[in-house]
Amino acid sequence: MMGFANNFRLLTSVCFLMMLFLLAGVGLADAAGFYGAPTGESIGQIRIVGAQRIEPDTVLTYMDVHVGDKMTQDTLDKALKSLFATGLFSDVTLRQSGHVLEVNIVENPIINEIAFEGNDRIKDEELLAEIQLRPRQVFTRNKVQSDVNRLYQLYRRQGRFSINIDPKIITLDQNRVNLVFEISEGAVTKVRSIRFVGNKRYSDDELRAEVSTKESRWYRFISTDDRYDADRMSYDQELLRRFYLAQGYADFQVISAVAELSKNHSSFLVTFTVEEGVRYKVGNVSIQSALQHFNADTLKQYVKLKAGDWYDASAVQSIIDKMTDALGDMQYAFVSVKPEVNRNREARTVDIVFRISETPRVFVERIDIHGNVRTMDKVIRREMKVAEGDPFSRSKISKSEQKIRDLDFFEKVTVTPTQGSAPDKTIVDVEVEEKSTGELSVGAGFSTSDGPLADTRITERNLLGKGQQLQLGATVAGKRTEFDLSFTEPYFLERDFSAGFDLYHTTRDLQSESSYDQKRTGGALRFGYPLSEKWRQTLRYQLESNEITNVDSDASLFILGQEGNRVTSAVSQGLTYDSRDSTLFPTEGTYGWLVTTAAGLGGDAKYLSGKLGASHYYPITEKWIFNLLGEVGAMSELGDDGIRINERFLLGGDTLRGFKNAGIGPRDLTTNDALGGTYFYRSTAEFSFPIGLPEEMGVKGHTFTDLGSLWEANETTGINVADESSLRAAAGAGVSWRSPLGPVRADLSFPYVKESYDKEEAFRFSFGTRF
């Protein structure tokens, strides 16, 4: 009996385990989408059930299972995975019925339409460009979730972290759906405070000035720097590292950078934890070169760091750049200059070794240009300072890149030397990204000289992709109207020789200065060519009708006698020198000019005039800029008709602050009319400096002194004229603002050397914009 009981219990346990195994097998089969245990028999037929848009033969192709294959678990598992991997099906089940494999599929729906609701800050077109799903594509929930995440990223890059996006699905007939993204944009989440932990040498305020992320302030309404951006936070860590390394803290580390979002998602609290370390001085500095037959001593002139100086990582990088450029000009295109920095923590010194790798001299094999769709290759190629077959020069490559940028035809310009077909050959790869070069600008403003003004211009800077410039403009102001048309071909006859023409019609109200109105209608032909990298020559022929009208009955006898029309035919030349670092906001360099004009090749006007001047910018510090300007001018008649008032020099206003337009120089004391002069000189000395406001506001202060004189009216017999060549001078201060609507400047000045009959102007204001 005991043996029977044991055998019975054993049998019962075996039956129980077999049932568990069977149940587990059924469960596994169900989980895999397969019903009926695979028998291992050959598949005699495959039947597709549920296909609507997709052809059964296409489903068979996706399965990679064929008639005659063994019906094994591995075979069927692979078929299921292959079908689900297509993303075309929301459900797949396999059933075995004898030798028949039945494949039941449920197709994913097709997207009929994609819509966005609740988006005010970002347009539908921008959101649609961000997502991957499109109408007539197969709908899958994974793709929807991926697109939702992409939209979240787009909004968060704009500082909106309280954003909520809810995708809604609207079911339609024929297995179609509409996908609607319901968006609650929320307010901009700004940075409320930036704090630093671990800083001892520099205060929080000093470090806040170094990072690009800024604390939210009322005046930053035109900036996005006070919005949280994870990429910007990473950049800020690099900025802090550069700052400390430039001050000699070679062991500096950013331990952590944490942005904590407030509970109501309205602001961020940013905390940088830093470890400053100790400050190092420079120990030994040396150069080691692996270049054959090259004397490394020739590069010592670029090493400005000396033993005993505070270590400066930015100075080290500057030395590397200068060495690399110098070696590049010696044809070493792919040379590598790497600094080896060895710290002596006990002595707190840093030994620096500049190691130069071995590389052969290189020639330019060819120049490849990519990315230009509209702009012709020749427009880009003619700006290159090197050609195929030339010795490689890194400085010429850099200048070529800058010249292509200066065309202002491209959003991005990258000029990269790459390895050519041989070690001593390089391919110069020019990659550009075009931008719109057509502009329609409408402007408004106010100036003390012209009063309120409106300005409209249509400009195409790259006409037909040939680099030609065409401009049509109109200006209407309180005291001036102007209409002009100009065209320039910068490379006439395929040479660095510009040619163009100007047509214009201008009227000016000069009643307050000299009791008359002026009307000018004419045109000009001009040519220009470079004499060197910084010198340029311009030749110009001008023909115009210059008319004096509406002369006041009480005007000076000199002006009354000149009412009427006069034709001017003149030839002029202009020689310019330009070494400024920027034409718009220069901080360093010199701009000089010599302009001479001869009138008398036909027409009524006969005179010779010339102007010579220069303006030099010198940075006292990084943000304190000194500008010194000087100019002289003279003119002389060539016939017996004299020089009319509208052909003479005038001085005052913008050219001599502290005095009104035409405020100094010869004047009829009886009528108080300015008569103009034939000789003048003027000079300006000005300091520009920050006034303590954040740099991104673009506000600067200015102090200046202007001086000059204008004299020699001639042909004033019988008129009570004051005509003194004495010095006039004024001093003042002003403020300028690079506003989002255009430049604004206000100056307050007073003359401290003057004549009793001069016309003073204490306040001068100008504002203009284009949009």
PDB file of N, CA and C in Angstrom, residues 75-113:
ATOM      1  N   THR A  75      10.278  29.869 -37.001  1.00  0.00           N
ATOM      2  CA  THR A  75       9.827  30.422 -38.286  1.00  0.00           C
ATOM      3  C   THR A  75       8.667  31.384 -38.089  1.00  0.00           C
ATOM      4  N   LEU A  76       7.699  30.976 -37.265  1.00  0.00           N
ATOM      5  CA  LEU A  76       6.515  31.817 -37.070  1.00  0.00           C
ATOM      6  C   LEU A  76       6.837  33.065 -36.239  1.00  0.00           C
ATOM      7  N   ASP A  77       7.746  32.942 -35.279  1.00  0.00           N
ATOM      8  CA  ASP A  77       8.155  34.121 -34.486  1.00  0.00           C
ATOM      9  C   ASP A  77       8.799  35.170 -35.384  1.00  0.00           C
ATOM     10  N   LYS A  78       9.660  34.707 -36.287  1.00  0.00           N
ATOM     11  CA  LYS A  78      10.314  35.650 -37.204  1.00  0.00           C
ATOM     12  C   LYS A  78       9.290  36.329 -38.112  1.00  0.00           C
ATOM     13  N   ALA A  79       8.274  35.585 -38.556  1.00  0.00           N
ATOM     14  CA  ALA A  79       7.235  36.165 -39.408  1.00  0.00           C
ATOM     15  C   ALA A  79       6.474  37.249 -38.668  1.00  0.00           C
ATOM     16  N   LEU A  80       6.118  36.975 -37.385  1.00  0.00           N
ATOM     17  CA  LEU A  80       5.410  37.989 -36.582  1.00  0.00           C
ATOM     18  C   LEU A  80       6.249  39.254 -36.419  1.00  0.00           C
ATOM     19  N   LYS A  81       7.519  39.075 -36.070  1.00  0.00           N
ATOM     20  CA  LYS A  81       8.388  40.236 -35.857  1.00  0.00           C
ATOM     21  C   LYS A  81       8.546  41.049 -37.145  1.00  0.00           C
ATOM     22  N   SER A  82       8.680  40.372 -38.264  1.00  0.00           N
ATOM     23  CA  SER A  82       8.842  41.066 -39.536  1.00  0.00           C
ATOM     24  C   SER A  82       7.613  41.894 -39.874  1.00  0.00           C
ATOM     25  N   LEU A  83       6.429  41.344 -39.635  1.00  0.00           N
ATOM     26  CA  LEU A  83       5.189  42.064 -39.947  1.00  0.00           C
ATOM     27  C   LEU A  83       5.004  43.277 -39.034  1.00  0.00           C
ATOM     28  N   PHE A  84       5.271  43.100 -37.736  1.00  0.00           N
ATOM     29  CA  PHE A  84       5.129  44.229 -36.810  1.00  0.00           C
ATOM     30  C   PHE A  84       6.173  45.323 -37.088  1.00  0.00           C
ATOM     31  N   ALA A  85       7.356  44.893 -37.566  1.00  0.00           N
ATOM     32  CA  ALA A  85       8.431  45.862 -37.814  1.00  0.00           C
ATOM     33  C   ALA A  85       8.110  46.822 -38.958  1.00  0.00           C
ATOM     34  N   THR A  86       7.191  46.446 -39.854  1.00  0.00           N
ATOM     35  CA  THR A  86       6.832  47.329 -40.965  1.00  0.00           C
ATOM     36  C   THR A  86       6.088  48.565 -40.490  1.00  0.00           C
ATOM     37  N   GLY A  87       5.439  48.502 -39.310  1.00  0.00           N
ATOM     38  CA  GLY A  87       4.651  49.627 -38.822  1.00  0.00           C
ATOM     39  C   GLY A  87       3.326  49.785 -39.528  1.00  0.00           C
ATOM     40  N   LEU A  88       2.971  48.825 -40.381  1.00  0.00           N
ATOM     41  CA  LEU A  88       1.722  48.913 -41.151  1.00  0.00           C
ATOM     42  C   LEU A  88       0.535  48.280 -40.443  1.00  0.00           C
ATOM     43  N   PHE A  89       0.799  47.496 -39.387  1.00  0.00           N
ATOM     44  CA  PHE A  89      -0.269  46.712 -38.779  1.00  0.00           C
ATOM     45  C   PHE A  89      -0.365  46.997 -37.283  1.00  0.00           C
ATOM     46  N   SER A  90      -1.595  47.126 -36.802  1.00  0.00           N
ATOM     47  CA  SER A  90      -1.805  47.311 -35.368  1.00  0.00           C
ATOM     48  C   SER A  90      -1.948  45.970 -34.643  1.00  0.00           C
ATOM     49  N   ASP A  91      -2.299  44.884 -35.365  1.00  0.00           N
ATOM     50  CA  ASP A  91      -2.414  43.561 -34.752  1.00  0.00           C
ATOM     51  C   ASP A  91      -2.179  42.503 -35.820  1.00  0.00           C
ATOM     52  N   VAL A  92      -1.512  41.421 -35.420  1.00  0.00           N
ATOM     53  CA  VAL A  92      -1.247  40.281 -36.318  1.00  0.00           C
ATOM     54  C   VAL A  92      -1.396  39.002 -35.513  1.00  0.00           C
ATOM     55  N   THR A  93      -2.151  38.038 -36.026  1.00  0.00           N
ATOM     56  CA  THR A  93      -2.248  36.711 -35.406  1.00  0.00           C
ATOM     57  C   THR A  93      -2.052  35.647 -36.471  1.00  0.00           C
ATOM     58  N   LEU A  94      -1.416  34.530 -36.068  1.00  0.00           N
ATOM     59  CA  LEU A  94      -1.182  33.398 -36.974  1.00  0.00           C
ATOM     60  C   LEU A  94      -1.941  32.187 -36.448  1.00  0.00           C
ATOM     61  N   ARG A  95      -2.629  31.502 -37.360  1.00  0.00           N
ATOM     62  CA  ARG A  95      -3.365  30.286 -36.977  1.00  0.00           C
ATOM     63  C   ARG A  95      -2.985  29.165 -37.938  1.00  0.00           C
ATOM     64  N   GLN A  96      -2.851  27.941 -37.352  1.00  0.00           N
ATOM     65  CA  GLN A  96      -2.563  26.767 -38.172  1.00  0.00           C
ATOM     66  C   GLN A  96      -3.809  25.907 -38.272  1.00  0.00           C
ATOM     67  N   SER A  97      -4.145  25.570 -39.480  1.00  0.00           N
ATOM     68  CA  SER A  97      -5.245  24.645 -39.713  1.00  0.00           C
ATOM     69  C   SER A  97      -4.748  23.593 -40.700  1.00  0.00           C
ATOM     70  N   GLY A  98      -4.261  22.504 -40.139  1.00  0.00           N
ATOM     71  CA  GLY A  98      -3.658  21.466 -40.982  1.00  0.00           C
ATOM     72  C   GLY A  98      -2.386  21.993 -41.598  1.00  0.00           C
ATOM     73  N   HIS A  99      -2.374  21.925 -42.933  1.00  0.00           N
ATOM     74  CA  HIS A  99      -1.204  22.433 -43.657  1.00  0.00           C
ATOM     75  C   HIS A  99      -1.374  23.893 -44.070  1.00  0.00           C
ATOM     76  N   VAL A 100      -2.424  24.570 -43.561  1.00  0.00           N
ATOM     77  CA  VAL A 100      -2.720  25.949 -43.931  1.00  0.00           C
ATOM     78  C   VAL A 100      -2.286  26.882 -42.795  1.00  0.00           C
ATOM     79  N   LEU A 101      -1.521  27.934 -43.132  1.00  0.00           N
ATOM     80  CA  LEU A 101      -1.152  28.977 -42.170  1.00  0.00           C
ATOM     81  C   LEU A 101      -2.016  30.199 -42.462  1.00  0.00           C
ATOM     82  N   GLU A 102      -2.871  30.531 -41.517  1.00  0.00           N
ATOM     83  CA  GLU A 102      -3.784  31.665 -41.688  1.00  0.00           C
ATOM     84  C   GLU A 102      -3.199  32.882 -40.967  1.00  0.00           C
ATOM     85  N   VAL A 103      -3.041  33.968 -41.716  1.00  0.00           N
ATOM     86  CA  VAL A 103      -2.459  35.215 -41.193  1.00  0.00           C
ATOM     87  C   VAL A 103      -3.561  36.262 -41.117  1.00  0.00           C
ATOM     88  N   ASN A 104      -3.963  36.598 -39.881  1.00  0.00           N
ATOM     89  CA  ASN A 104      -4.989  37.612 -39.672  1.00  0.00           C
ATOM     90  C   ASN A 104      -4.312  38.938 -39.325  1.00  0.00           C
ATOM     91  N   ILE A 105      -4.575  39.975 -40.127  1.00  0.00           N
ATOM     92  CA  ILE A 105      -3.941  41.279 -39.916  1.00  0.00           C
ATOM     93  C   ILE A 105      -4.992  42.361 -39.709  1.00  0.00           C
ATOM     94  N   VAL A 106      -4.616  43.349 -38.914  1.00  0.00           N
ATOM     95  CA  VAL A 106      -5.424  44.559 -38.750  1.00  0.00           C
ATOM     96  C   VAL A 106      -4.528  45.726 -39.142  1.00  0.00           C
ATOM     97  N   GLU A 107      -4.867  46.401 -40.250  1.00  0.00           N
ATOM     98  CA  GLU A 107      -4.009  47.457 -40.757  1.00  0.00           C
ATOM     99  C   GLU A 107      -4.134  48.731 -39.917  1.00  0.00           C
ATOM    100  N   ASN A 108      -2.975  49.420 -39.755  1.00  0.00           N
ATOM    101  CA  ASN A 108      -3.013  50.751 -39.145  1.00  0.00           C
ATOM    102  C   ASN A 108      -3.755  51.710 -40.061  1.00  0.00           C
ATOM    103  N   PRO A 109      -4.453  52.699 -39.511  1.00  0.00           N
ATOM    104  CA  PRO A 109      -5.192  53.634 -40.365  1.00  0.00           C
ATOM    105  C   PRO A 109      -4.262  54.586 -41.098  1.00  0.00           C
ATOM    106  N   ILE A 110      -4.802  55.263 -42.103  1.00  0.00           N
ATOM    107  CA  ILE A 110      -4.085  56.265 -42.870  1.00  0.00           C
ATOM    108  C   ILE A 110      -4.465  57.647 -42.327  1.00  0.00           C
ATOM    109  N   ILE A 111      -3.469  58.529 -42.217  1.00  0.00           N
ATOM    110  CA  ILE A 111      -3.728  59.895 -41.740  1.00  0.00           C
ATOM    111  C   ILE A 111      -4.356  60.695 -42.873  1.00  0.00           C
ATOM    112  N   ASN A 112      -5.537  61.224 -42.610  1.00  0.00           N
ATOM    113  CA  ASN A 112      -6.233  62.045 -43.597  1.00  0.00           C
ATOM    114  C   ASN A 112      -5.785  63.501 -43.515  1.00  0.00           C
ATOM    115  N   GLU A 113      -5.668  64.020 -42.291  1.00  0.00           N
ATOM    116  CA  GLU A 113      -5.326  65.431 -42.102  1.00  0.00           C
ATOM    117  C   GLU A 113      -4.625  65.609 -40.759  1.00  0.00           C
TER     118      GLU A 113
END
